[in-house]
PDB file of C-alpha atoms and ligand atoms in Angstrom:
ATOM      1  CA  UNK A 286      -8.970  13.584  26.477  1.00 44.00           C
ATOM      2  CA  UNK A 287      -8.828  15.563  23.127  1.00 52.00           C
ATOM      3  CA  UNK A 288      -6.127  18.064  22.561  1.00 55.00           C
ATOM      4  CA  UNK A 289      -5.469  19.203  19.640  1.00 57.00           C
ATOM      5  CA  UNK A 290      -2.659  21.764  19.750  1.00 62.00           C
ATOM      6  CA  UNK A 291       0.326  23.166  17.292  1.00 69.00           C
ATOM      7  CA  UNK A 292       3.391  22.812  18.820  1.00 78.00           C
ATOM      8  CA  UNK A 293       6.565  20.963  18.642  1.00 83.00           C
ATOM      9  CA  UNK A 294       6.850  17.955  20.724  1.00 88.00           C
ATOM     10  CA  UNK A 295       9.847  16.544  22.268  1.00 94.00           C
ATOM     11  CA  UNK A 296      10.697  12.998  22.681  1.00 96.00           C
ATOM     12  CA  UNK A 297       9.054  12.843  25.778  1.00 95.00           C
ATOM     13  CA  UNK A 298       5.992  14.186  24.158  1.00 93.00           C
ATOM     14  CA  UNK A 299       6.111  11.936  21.437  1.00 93.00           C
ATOM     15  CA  UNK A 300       6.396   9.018  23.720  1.00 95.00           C
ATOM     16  CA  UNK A 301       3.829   9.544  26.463  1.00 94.00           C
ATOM     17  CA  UNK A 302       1.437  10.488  22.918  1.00 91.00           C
ATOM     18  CA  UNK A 303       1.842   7.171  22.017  1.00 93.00           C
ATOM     19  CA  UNK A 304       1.509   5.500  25.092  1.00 92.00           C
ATOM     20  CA  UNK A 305      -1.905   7.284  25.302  1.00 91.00           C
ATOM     21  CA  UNK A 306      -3.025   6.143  22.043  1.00 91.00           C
ATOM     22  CA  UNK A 307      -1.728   2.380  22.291  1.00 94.00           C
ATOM     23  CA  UNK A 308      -3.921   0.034  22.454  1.00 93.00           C
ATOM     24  CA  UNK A 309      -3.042  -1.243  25.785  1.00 92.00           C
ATOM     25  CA  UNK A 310      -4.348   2.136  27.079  1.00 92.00           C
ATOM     26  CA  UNK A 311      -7.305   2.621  25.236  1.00 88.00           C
ATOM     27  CA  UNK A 312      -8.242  -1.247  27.132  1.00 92.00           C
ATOM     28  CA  UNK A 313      -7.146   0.275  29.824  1.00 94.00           C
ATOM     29  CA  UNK A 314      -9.371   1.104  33.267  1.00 95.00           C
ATOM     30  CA  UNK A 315     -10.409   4.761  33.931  1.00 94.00           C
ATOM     31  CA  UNK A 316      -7.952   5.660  36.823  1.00 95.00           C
ATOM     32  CA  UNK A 317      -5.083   4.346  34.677  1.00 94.00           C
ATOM     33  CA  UNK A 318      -5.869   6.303  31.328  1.00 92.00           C
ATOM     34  CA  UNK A 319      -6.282   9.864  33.652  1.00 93.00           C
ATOM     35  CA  UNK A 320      -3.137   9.186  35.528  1.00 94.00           C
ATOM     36  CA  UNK A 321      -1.552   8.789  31.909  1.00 92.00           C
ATOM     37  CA  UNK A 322      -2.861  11.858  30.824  1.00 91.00           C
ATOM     38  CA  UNK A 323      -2.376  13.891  33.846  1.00 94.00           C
ATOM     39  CA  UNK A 324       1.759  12.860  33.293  1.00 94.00           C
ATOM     40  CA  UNK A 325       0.514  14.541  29.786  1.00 91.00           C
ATOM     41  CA  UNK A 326      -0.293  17.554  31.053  1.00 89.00           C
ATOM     42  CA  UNK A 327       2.454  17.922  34.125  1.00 92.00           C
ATOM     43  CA  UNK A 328       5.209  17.659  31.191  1.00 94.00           C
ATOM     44  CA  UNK A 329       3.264  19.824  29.255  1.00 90.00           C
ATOM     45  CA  UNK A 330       2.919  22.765  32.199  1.00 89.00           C
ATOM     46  CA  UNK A 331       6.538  22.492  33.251  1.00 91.00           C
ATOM     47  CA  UNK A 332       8.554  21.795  29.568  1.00 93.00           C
ATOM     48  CA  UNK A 333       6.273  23.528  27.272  1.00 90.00           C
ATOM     49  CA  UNK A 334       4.676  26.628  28.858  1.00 86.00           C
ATOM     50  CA  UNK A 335       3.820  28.041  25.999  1.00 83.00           C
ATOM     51  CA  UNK A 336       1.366  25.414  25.223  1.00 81.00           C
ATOM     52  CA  UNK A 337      -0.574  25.836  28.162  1.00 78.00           C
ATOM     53  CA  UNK A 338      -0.156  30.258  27.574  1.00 81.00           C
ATOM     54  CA  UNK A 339      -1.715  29.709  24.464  1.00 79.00           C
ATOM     55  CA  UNK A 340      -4.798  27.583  25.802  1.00 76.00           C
ATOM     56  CA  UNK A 341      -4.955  30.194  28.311  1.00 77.00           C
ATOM     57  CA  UNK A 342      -5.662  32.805  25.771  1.00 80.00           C
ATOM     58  CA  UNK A 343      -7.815  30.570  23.824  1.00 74.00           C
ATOM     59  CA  UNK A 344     -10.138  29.492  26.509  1.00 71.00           C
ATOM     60  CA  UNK A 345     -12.136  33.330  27.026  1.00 71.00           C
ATOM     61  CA  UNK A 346     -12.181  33.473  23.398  1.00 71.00           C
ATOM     62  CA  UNK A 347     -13.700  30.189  22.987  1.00 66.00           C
ATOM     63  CA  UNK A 348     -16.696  31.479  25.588  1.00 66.00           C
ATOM     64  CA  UNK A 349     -16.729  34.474  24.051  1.00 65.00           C
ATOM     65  CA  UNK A 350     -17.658  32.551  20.543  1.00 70.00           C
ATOM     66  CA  UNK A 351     -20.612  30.134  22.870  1.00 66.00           C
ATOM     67  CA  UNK A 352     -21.994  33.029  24.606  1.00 65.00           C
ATOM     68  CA  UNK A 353     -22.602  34.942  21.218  1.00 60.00           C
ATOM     69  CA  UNK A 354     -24.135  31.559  20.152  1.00 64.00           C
ATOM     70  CA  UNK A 355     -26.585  31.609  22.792  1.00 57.00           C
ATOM     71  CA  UNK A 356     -27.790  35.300  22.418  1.00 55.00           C
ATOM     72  CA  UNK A 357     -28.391  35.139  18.304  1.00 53.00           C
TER      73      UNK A 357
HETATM   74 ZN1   ZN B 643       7.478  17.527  25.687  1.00 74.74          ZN
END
């Protein structure tokens, strides 16, 4: 999972970040690493709702920018 995103993160962010990026999770099997980062993105929807607002907005701009891609 990449997510790159400017925002402040809390303690809890800052900890589950680094649990994600350990090494013990990087080793670790599939179902473990996308139950990790599906805690990620629970906290994120419920403590920082702006976060996922501003994806929200991003996302029809981002197909916006493909689909002109596509038709030059
Ligand atoms: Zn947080």
């Amino acid at each position: 999972m990449k997510l790159y995103l400017d925002f402040e993160p809390c303690q809890e962010c800052n900890a589950m970040m680094k649990d994600l990026s350990s090494p013990e999770m990087l080793f670790a099997d599939e179902v473990t690493r996308s139950n990790e980062s599906a805690k990620f993105l629970r906290h994120l929807t419920y403590n920082h709702n702006e976060i996922v607002q501003a994806v929200m907005e991003d996302l029809p701009k981002q197909k916006r920018d493909q689909e002109f891609d596509f038709f030059k």
